[in-house]
PDB file of C-alpha atoms in Angstrom:
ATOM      1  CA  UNK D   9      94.386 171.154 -70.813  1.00  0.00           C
ATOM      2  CA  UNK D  10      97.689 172.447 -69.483  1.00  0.00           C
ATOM      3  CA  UNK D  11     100.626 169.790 -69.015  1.00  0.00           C
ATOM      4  CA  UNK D  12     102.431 169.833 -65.169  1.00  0.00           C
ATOM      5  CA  UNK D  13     106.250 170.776 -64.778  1.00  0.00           C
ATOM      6  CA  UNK D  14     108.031 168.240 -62.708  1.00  0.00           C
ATOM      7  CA  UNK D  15     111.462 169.309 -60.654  1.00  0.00           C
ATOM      8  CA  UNK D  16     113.087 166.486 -60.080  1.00  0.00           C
ATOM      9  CA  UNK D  17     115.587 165.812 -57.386  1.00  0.00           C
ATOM     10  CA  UNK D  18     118.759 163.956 -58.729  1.00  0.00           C
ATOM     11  CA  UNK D  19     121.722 161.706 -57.010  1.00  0.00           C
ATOM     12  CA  UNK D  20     124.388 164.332 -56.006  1.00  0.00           C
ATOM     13  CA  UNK D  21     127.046 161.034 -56.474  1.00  0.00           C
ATOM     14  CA  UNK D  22     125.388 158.211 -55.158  1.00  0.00           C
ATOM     15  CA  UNK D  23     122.751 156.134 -57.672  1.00  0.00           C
ATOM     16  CA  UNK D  24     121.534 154.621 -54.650  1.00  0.00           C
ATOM     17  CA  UNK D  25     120.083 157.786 -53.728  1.00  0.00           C
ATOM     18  CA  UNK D  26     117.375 157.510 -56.711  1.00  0.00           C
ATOM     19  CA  UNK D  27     114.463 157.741 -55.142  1.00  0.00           C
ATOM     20  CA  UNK D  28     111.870 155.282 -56.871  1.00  0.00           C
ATOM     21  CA  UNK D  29     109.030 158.048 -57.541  1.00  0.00           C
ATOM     22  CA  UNK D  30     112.067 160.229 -59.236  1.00  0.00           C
ATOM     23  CA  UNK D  31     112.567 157.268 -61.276  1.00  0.00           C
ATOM     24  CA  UNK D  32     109.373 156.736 -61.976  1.00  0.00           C
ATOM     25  CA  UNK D  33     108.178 160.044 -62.782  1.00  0.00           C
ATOM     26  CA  UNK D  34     110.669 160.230 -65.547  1.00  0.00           C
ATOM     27  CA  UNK D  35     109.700 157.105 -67.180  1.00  0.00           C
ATOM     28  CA  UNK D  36     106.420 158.915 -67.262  1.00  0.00           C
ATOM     29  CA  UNK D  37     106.970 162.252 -68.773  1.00  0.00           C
ATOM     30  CA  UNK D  38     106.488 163.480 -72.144  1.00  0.00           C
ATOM     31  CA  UNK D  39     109.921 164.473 -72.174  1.00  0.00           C
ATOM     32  CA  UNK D  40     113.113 166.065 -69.597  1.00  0.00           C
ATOM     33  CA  UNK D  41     114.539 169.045 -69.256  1.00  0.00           C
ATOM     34  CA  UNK D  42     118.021 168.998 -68.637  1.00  0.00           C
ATOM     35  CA  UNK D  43     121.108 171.315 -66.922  1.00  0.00           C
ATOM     36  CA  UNK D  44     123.344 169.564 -69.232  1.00  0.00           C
ATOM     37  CA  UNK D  45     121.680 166.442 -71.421  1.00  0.00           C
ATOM     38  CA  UNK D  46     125.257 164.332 -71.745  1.00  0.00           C
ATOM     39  CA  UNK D  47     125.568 164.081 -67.905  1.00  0.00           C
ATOM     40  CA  UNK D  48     121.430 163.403 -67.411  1.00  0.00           C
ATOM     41  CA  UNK D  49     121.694 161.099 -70.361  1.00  0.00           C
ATOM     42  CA  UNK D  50     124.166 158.743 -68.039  1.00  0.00           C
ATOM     43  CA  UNK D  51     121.566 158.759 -65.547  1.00  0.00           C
ATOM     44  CA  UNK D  52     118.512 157.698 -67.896  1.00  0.00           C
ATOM     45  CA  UNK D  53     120.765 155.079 -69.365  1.00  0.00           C
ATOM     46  CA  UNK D  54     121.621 153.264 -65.618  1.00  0.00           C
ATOM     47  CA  UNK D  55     118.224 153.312 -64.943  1.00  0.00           C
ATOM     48  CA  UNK D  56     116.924 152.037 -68.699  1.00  0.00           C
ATOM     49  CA  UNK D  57     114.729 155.392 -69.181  1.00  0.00           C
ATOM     50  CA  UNK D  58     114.658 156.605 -72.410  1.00  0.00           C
ATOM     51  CA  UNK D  59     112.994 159.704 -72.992  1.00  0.00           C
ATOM     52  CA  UNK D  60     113.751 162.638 -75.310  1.00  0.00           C
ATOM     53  CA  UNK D  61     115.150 165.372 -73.503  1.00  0.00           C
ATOM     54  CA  UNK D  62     115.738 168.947 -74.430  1.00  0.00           C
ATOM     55  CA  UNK D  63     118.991 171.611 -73.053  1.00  0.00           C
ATOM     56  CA  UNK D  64     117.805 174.437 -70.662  1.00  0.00           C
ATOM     57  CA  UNK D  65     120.744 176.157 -68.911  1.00  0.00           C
ATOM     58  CA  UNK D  66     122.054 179.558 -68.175  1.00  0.00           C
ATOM     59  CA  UNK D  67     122.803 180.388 -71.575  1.00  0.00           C
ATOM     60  CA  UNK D  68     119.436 179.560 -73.092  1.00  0.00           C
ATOM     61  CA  UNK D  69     117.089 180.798 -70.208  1.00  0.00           C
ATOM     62  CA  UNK D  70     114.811 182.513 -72.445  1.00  0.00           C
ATOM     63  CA  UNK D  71     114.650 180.929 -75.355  1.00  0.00           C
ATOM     64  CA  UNK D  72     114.065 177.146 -74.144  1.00  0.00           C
ATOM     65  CA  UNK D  73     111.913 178.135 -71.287  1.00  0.00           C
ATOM     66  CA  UNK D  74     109.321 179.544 -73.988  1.00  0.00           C
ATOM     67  CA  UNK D  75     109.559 176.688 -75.886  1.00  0.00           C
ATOM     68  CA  UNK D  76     109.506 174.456 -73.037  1.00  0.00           C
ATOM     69  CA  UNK D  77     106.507 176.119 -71.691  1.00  0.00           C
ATOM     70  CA  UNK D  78     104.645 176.447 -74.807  1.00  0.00           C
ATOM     71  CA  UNK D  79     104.553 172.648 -74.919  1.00  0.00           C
ATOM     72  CA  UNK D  80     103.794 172.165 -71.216  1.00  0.00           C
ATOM     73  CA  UNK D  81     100.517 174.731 -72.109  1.00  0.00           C
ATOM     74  CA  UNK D  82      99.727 172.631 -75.297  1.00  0.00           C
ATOM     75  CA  UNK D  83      99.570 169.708 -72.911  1.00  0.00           C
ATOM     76  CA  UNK D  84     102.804 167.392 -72.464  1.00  0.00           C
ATOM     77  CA  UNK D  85     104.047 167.031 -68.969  1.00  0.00           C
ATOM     78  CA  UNK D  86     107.943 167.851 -68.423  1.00  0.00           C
ATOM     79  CA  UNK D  87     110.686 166.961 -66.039  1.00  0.00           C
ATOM     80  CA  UNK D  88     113.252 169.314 -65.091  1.00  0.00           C
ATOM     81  CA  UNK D  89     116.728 167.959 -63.549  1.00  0.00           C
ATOM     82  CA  UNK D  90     119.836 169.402 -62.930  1.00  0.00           C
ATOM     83  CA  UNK D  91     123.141 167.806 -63.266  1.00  0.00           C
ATOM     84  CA  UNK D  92     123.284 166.847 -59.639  1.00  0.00           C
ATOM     85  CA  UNK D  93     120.813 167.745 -56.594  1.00  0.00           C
ATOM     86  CA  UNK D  94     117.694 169.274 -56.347  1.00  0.00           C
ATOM     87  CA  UNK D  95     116.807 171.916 -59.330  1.00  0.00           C
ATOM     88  CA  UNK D  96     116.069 175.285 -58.852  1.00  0.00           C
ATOM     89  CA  UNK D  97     119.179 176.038 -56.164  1.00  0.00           C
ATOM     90  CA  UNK D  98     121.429 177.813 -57.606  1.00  0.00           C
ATOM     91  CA  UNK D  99     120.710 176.417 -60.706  1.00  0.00           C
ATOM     92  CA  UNK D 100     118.660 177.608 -64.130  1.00  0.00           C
ATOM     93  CA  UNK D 101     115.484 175.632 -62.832  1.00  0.00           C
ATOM     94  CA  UNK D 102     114.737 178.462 -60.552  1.00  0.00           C
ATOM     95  CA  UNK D 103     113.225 180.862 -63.651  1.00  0.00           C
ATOM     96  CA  UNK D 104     111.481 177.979 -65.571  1.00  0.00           C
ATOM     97  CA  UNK D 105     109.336 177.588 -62.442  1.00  0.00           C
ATOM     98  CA  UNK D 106     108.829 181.531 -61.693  1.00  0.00           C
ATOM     99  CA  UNK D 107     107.509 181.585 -65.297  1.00  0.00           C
ATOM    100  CA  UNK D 108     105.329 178.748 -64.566  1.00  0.00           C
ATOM    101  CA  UNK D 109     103.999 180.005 -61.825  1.00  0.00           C
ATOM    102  CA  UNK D 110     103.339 183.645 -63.825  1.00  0.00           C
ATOM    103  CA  UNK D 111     100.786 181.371 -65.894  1.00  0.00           C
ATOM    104  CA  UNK D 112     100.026 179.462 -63.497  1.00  0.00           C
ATOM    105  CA  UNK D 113     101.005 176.407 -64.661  1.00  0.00           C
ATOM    106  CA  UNK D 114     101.114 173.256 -62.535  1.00  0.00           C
ATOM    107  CA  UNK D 115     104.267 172.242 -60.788  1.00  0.00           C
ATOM    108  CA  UNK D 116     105.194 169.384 -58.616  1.00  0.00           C
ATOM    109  CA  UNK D 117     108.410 168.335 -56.703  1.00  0.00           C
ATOM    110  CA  UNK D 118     109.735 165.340 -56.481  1.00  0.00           C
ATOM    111  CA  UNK D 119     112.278 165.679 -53.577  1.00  0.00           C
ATOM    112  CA  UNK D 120     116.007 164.482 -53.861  1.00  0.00           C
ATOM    113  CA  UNK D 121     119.350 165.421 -52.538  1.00  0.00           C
ATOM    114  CA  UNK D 122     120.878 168.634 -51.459  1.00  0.00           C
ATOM    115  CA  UNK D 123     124.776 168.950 -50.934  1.00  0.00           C
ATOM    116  CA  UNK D 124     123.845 172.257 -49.204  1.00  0.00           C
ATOM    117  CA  UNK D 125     121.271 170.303 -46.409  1.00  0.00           C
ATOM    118  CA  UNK D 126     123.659 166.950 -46.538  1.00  0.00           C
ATOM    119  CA  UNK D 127     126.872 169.136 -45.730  1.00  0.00           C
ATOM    120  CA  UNK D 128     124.882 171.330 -43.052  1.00  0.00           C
ATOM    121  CA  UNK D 129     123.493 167.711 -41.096  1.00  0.00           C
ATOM    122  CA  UNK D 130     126.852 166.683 -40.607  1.00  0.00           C
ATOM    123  CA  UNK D 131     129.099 170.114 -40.210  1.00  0.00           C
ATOM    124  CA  UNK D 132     129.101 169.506 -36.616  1.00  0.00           C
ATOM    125  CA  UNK D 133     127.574 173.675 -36.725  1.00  0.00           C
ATOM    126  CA  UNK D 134     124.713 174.641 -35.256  1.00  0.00           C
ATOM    127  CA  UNK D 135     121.674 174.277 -37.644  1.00  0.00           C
ATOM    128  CA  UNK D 136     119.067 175.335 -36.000  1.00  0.00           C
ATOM    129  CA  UNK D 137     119.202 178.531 -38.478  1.00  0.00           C
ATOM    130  CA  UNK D 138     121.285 178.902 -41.572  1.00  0.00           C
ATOM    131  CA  UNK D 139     121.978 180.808 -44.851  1.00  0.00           C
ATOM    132  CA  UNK D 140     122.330 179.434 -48.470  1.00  0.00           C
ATOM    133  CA  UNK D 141     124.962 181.762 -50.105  1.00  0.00           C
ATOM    134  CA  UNK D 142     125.782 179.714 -53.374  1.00  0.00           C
ATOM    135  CA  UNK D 143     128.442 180.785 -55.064  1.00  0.00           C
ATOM    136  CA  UNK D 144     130.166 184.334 -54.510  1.00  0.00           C
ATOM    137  CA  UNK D 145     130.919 185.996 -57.643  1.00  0.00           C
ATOM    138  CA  UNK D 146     134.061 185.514 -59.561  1.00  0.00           C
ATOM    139  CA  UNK D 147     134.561 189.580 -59.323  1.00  0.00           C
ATOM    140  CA  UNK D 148     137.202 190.172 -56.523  1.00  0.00           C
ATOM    141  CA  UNK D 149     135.451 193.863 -55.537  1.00  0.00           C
ATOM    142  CA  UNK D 150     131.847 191.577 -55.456  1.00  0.00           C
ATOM    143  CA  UNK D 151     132.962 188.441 -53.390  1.00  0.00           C
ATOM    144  CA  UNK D 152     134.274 191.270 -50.892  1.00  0.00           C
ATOM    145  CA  UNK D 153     131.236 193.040 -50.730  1.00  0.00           C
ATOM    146  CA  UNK D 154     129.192 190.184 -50.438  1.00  0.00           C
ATOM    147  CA  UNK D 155     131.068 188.935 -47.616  1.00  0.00           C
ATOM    148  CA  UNK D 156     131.294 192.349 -45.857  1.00  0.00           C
ATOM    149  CA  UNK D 157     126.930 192.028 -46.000  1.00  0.00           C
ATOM    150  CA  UNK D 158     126.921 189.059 -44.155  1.00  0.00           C
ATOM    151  CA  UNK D 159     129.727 189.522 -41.742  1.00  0.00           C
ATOM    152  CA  UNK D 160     127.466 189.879 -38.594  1.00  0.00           C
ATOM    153  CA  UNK D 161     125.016 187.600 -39.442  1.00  0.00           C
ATOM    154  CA  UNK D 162     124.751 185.265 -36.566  1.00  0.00           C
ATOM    155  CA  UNK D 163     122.984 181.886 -38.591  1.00  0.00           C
ATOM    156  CA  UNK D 164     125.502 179.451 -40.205  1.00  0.00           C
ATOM    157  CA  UNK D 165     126.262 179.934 -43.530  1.00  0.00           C
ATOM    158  CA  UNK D 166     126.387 177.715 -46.433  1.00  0.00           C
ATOM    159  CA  UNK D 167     128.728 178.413 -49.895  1.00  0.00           C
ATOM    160  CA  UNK D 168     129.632 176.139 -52.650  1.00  0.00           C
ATOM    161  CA  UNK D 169     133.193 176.292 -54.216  1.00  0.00           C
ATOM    162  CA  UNK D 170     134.903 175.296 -56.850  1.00  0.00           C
ATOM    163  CA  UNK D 171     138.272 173.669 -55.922  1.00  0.00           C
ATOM    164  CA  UNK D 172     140.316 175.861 -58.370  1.00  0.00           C
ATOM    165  CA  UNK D 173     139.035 178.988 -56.286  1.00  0.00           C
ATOM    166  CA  UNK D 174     138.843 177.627 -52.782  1.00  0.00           C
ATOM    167  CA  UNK D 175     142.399 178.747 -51.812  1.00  0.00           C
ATOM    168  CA  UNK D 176     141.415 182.372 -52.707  1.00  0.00           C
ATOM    169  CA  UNK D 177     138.106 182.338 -51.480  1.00  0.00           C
ATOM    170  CA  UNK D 178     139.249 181.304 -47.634  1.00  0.00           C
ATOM    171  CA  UNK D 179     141.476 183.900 -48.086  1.00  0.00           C
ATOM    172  CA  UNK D 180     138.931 186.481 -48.366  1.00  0.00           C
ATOM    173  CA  UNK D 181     136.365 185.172 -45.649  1.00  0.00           C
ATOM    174  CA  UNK D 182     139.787 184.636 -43.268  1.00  0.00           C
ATOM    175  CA  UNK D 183     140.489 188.325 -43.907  1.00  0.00           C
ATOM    176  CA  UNK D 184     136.093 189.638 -44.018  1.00  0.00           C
ATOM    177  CA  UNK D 185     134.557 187.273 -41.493  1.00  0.00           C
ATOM    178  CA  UNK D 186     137.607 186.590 -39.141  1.00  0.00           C
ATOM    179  CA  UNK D 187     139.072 183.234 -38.389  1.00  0.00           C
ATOM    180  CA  UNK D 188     135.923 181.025 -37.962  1.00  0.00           C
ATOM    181  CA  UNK D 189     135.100 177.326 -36.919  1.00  0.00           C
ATOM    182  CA  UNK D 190     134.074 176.028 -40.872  1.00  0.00           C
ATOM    183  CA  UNK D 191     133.548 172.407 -42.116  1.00  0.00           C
ATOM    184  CA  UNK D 192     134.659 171.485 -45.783  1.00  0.00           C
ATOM    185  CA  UNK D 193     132.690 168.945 -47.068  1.00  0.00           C
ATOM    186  CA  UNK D 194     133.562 168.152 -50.524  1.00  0.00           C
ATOM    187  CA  UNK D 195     132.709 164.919 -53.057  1.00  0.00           C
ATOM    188  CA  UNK D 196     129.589 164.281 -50.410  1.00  0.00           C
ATOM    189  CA  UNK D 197     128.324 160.532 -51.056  1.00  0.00           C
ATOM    190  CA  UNK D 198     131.321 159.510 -53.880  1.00  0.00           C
ATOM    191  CA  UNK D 199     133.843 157.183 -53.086  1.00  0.00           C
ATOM    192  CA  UNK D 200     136.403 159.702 -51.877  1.00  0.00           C
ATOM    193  CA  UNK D 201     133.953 161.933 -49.712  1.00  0.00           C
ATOM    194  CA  UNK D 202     135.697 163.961 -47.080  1.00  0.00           C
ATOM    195  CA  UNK D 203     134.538 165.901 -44.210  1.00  0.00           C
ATOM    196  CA  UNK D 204     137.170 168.201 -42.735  1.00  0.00           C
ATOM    197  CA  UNK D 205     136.068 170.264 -39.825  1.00  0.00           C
ATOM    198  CA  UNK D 206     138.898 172.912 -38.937  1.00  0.00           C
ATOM    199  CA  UNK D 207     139.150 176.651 -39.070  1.00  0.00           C
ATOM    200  CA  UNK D 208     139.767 178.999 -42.154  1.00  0.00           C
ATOM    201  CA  UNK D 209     143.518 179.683 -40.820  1.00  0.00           C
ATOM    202  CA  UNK D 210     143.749 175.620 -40.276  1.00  0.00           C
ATOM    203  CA  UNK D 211     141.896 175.054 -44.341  1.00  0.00           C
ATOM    204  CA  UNK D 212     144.270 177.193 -45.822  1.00  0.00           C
ATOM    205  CA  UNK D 213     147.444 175.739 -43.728  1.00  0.00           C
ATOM    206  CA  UNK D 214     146.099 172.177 -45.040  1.00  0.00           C
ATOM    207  CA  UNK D 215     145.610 173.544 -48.572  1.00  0.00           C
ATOM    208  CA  UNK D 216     149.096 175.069 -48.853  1.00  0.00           C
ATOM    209  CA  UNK D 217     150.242 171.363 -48.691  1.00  0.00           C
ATOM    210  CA  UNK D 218     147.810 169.662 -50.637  1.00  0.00           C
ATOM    211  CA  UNK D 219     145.803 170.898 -53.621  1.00  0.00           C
ATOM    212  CA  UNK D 220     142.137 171.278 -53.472  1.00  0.00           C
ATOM    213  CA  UNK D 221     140.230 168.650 -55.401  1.00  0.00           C
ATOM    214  CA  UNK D 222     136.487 167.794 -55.878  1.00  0.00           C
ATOM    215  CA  UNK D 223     133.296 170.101 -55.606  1.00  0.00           C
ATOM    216  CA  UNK D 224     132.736 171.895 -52.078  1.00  0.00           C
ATOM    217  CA  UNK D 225     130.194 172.824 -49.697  1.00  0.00           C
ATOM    218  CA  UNK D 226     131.706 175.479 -46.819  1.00  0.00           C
ATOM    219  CA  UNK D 227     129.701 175.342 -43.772  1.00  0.00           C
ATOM    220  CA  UNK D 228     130.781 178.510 -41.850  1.00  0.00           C
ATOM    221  CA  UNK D 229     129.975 179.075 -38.130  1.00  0.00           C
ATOM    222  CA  UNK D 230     128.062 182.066 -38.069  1.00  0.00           C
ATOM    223  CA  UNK D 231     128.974 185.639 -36.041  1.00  0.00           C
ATOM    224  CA  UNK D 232     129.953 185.473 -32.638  1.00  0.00           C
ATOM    225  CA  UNK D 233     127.056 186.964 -30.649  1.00  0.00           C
ATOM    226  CA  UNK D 234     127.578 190.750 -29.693  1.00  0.00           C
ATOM    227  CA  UNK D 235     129.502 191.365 -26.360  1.00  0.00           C
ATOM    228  CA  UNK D 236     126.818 192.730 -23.558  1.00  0.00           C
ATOM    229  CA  UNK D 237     128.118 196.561 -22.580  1.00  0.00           C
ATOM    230  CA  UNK D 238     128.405 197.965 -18.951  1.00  0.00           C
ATOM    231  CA  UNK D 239     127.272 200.786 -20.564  1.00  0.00           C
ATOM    232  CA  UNK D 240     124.048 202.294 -19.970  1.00  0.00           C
ATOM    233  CA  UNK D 241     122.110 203.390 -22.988  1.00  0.00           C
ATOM    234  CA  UNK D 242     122.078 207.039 -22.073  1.00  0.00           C
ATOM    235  CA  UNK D 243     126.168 206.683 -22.246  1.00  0.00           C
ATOM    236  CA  UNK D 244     125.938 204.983 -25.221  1.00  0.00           C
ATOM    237  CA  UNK D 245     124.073 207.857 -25.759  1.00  0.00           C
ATOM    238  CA  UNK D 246     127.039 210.550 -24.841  1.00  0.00           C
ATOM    239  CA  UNK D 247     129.735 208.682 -26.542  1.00  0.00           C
ATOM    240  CA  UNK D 248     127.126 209.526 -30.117  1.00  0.00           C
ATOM    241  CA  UNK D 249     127.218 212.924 -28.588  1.00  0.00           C
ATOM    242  CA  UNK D 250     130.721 213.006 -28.815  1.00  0.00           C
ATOM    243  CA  UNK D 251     131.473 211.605 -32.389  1.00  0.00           C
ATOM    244  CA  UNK D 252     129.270 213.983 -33.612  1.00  0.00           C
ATOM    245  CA  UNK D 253     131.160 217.123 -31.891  1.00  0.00           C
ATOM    246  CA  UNK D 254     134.285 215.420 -34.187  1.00  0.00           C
ATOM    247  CA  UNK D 255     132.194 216.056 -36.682  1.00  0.00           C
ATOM    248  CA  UNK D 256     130.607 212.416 -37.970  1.00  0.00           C
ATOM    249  CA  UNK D 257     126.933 212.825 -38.719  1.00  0.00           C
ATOM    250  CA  UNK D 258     123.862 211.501 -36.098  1.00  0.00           C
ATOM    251  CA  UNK D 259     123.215 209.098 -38.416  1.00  0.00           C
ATOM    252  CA  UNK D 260     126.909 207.404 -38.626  1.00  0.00           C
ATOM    253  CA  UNK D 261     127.980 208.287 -35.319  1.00  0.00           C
ATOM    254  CA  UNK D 262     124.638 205.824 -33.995  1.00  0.00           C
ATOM    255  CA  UNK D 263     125.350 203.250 -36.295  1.00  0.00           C
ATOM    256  CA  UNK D 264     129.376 203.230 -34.931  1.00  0.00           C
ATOM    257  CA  UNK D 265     127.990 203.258 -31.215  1.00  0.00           C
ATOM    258  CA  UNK D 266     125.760 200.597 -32.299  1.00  0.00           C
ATOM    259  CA  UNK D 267     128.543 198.201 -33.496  1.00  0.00           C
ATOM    260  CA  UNK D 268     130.919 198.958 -30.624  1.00  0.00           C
ATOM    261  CA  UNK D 269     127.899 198.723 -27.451  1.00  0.00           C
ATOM    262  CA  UNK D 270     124.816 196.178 -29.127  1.00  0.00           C
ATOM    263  CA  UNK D 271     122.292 199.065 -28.725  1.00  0.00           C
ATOM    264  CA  UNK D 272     119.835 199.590 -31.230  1.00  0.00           C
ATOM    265  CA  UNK D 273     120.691 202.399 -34.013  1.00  0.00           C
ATOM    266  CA  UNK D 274     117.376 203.716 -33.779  1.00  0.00           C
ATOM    267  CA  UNK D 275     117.247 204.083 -29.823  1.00  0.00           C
ATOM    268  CA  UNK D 276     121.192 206.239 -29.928  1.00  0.00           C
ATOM    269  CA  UNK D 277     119.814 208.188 -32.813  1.00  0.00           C
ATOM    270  CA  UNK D 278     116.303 209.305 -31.119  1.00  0.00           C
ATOM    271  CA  UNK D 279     118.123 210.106 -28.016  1.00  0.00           C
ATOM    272  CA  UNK D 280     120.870 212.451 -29.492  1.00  0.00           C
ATOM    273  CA  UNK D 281     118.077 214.234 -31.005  1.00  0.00           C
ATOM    274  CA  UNK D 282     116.524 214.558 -28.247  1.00  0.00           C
ATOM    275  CA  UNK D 283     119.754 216.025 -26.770  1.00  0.00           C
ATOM    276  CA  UNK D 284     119.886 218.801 -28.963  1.00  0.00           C
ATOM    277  CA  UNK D 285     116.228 219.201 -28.577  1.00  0.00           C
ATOM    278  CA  UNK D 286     115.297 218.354 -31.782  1.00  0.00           C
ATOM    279  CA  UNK D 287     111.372 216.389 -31.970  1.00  0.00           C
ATOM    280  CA  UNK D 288     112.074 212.472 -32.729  1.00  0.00           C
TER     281      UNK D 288
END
């Protein structure tokens, strides 16, 4: 009979935070798979667990997570943890469970912190709907375009940062997204946890005078809602009319009438077609 995979939630600073089933479930496992096995290896060793543990990380995806899984089929139960928070968020965990459930293997959480949730609760943003971004890539022409996808989405939006890139990456959402409310929460339940709750014009004046230090969580305020038009749609309509006769396609001329009025694409494109008589 098939073992179960475990993903355990882990203190994101805080040992306190430990819940006692987390603890208990790894006293109980055949063995742990871990982000990196120094850092889980401190944790095991506050709480007296000793267990044998084996490396599964970004670099080693496919090669541990057979071997891992071949032992969970042959019948040992296994633990996954990351190096702080809940496995599986942006974080290696996340294809040892698809594969898992491919072979349908058993799997069962065991709920700890999130510095993505924890940040959100007390951004002083709206979270009644929000986006988990993780980390934008380290390629300058891929951050932008990432950012230019989520420009006009309206939900707050959540990013981790690493301090030695936070400078340049308010740069780029100052310059993408516009100068938004955002709340900087970084070293969340360590001794020297901060919550800073400014702008990206007032983060970057702060951060010319002080250097950034610790891991971050950016809580951005989402876009600002569309402005309602006086415009009717059928002159939302004639203004598509227009940009086509300067030669932009249907297509593109809807979308920019779109943007500019908050009319649907689809309604400015069926009625220009329409217009020139063409069947929608």
């Amino acid at each position: 009979m098939a073992g179960t995979l475990y993903v355990v939630g882990t203190p994101i600073g805080n040992l306190s935070d430990f819940s006692p089933r987390a603890i208990q479930t790894l006293q109980e496992v055949d063995f742990i798979a871990a982000e990196d096995t120094r850092v889980t290896q401190k944790l095991l060793s506050y709480f007296q667990i000793k267990k044998p543990m084996i490396s599964y990380y970004q670099h080693n995806l496919r090669e541990r997570g057979e071997e891992i899984l071949a032992r969970i089929e042959s019948g040992e139960n296994c633990a996954i943890v990351t190096d702080a928070g809940m496995p599986c968020i942006s974080d290696p965990g996340e294809n040892l469970v698809s594969l898992c459930a491919e072979r349908n293997i058993r799997t069962i959480v065991i709920p700890g912190p999130s510095a993505a949730v924890s940040a959100l609760a007390v951004s002083g943003l709206s979270t009644a709907r929000f986006c988990f971004e993780g980390f934008l890539s380290t390629n300058h022409k891929n951050r932008m375009e990432h950012l230019r996808q989520i420009a006009g989405d309206r939900r707050t939006l959540i990013f981790y940062e690493a301090p030695h890139k936070l400078v340049y990456t308010l740069q780029d959402m100052l310059q993408v997204l516009g100068d938004r409310r955002i709340a900087l929460c970084r070293e969340l339940t360590k001794l020297h946890e901060e919550i800073i709750r400014t702008t990206f014009s007032g983060a970057l004046a702060l951060y010319r005078e002080k250097s950034p230090r610790g891991e971050y969580v950016l809580i951005i305020e989402g876009a600002p809602e569309p402005e309602k038009t006086s415009l009717t749609l059928e002159d939302a309509a004639a203004q598509v009319k227009k940009l086509r006769e300067s030669g932009l396609s249907v297509s593109d001329a809807a979308k920019q009438v779109a943007k500019e009025t908050g009319y649907k694409k689809g309604d400015l494109y069926r009625l220009a077609l329409e217009g020139d008589g063409v069947p929608s």
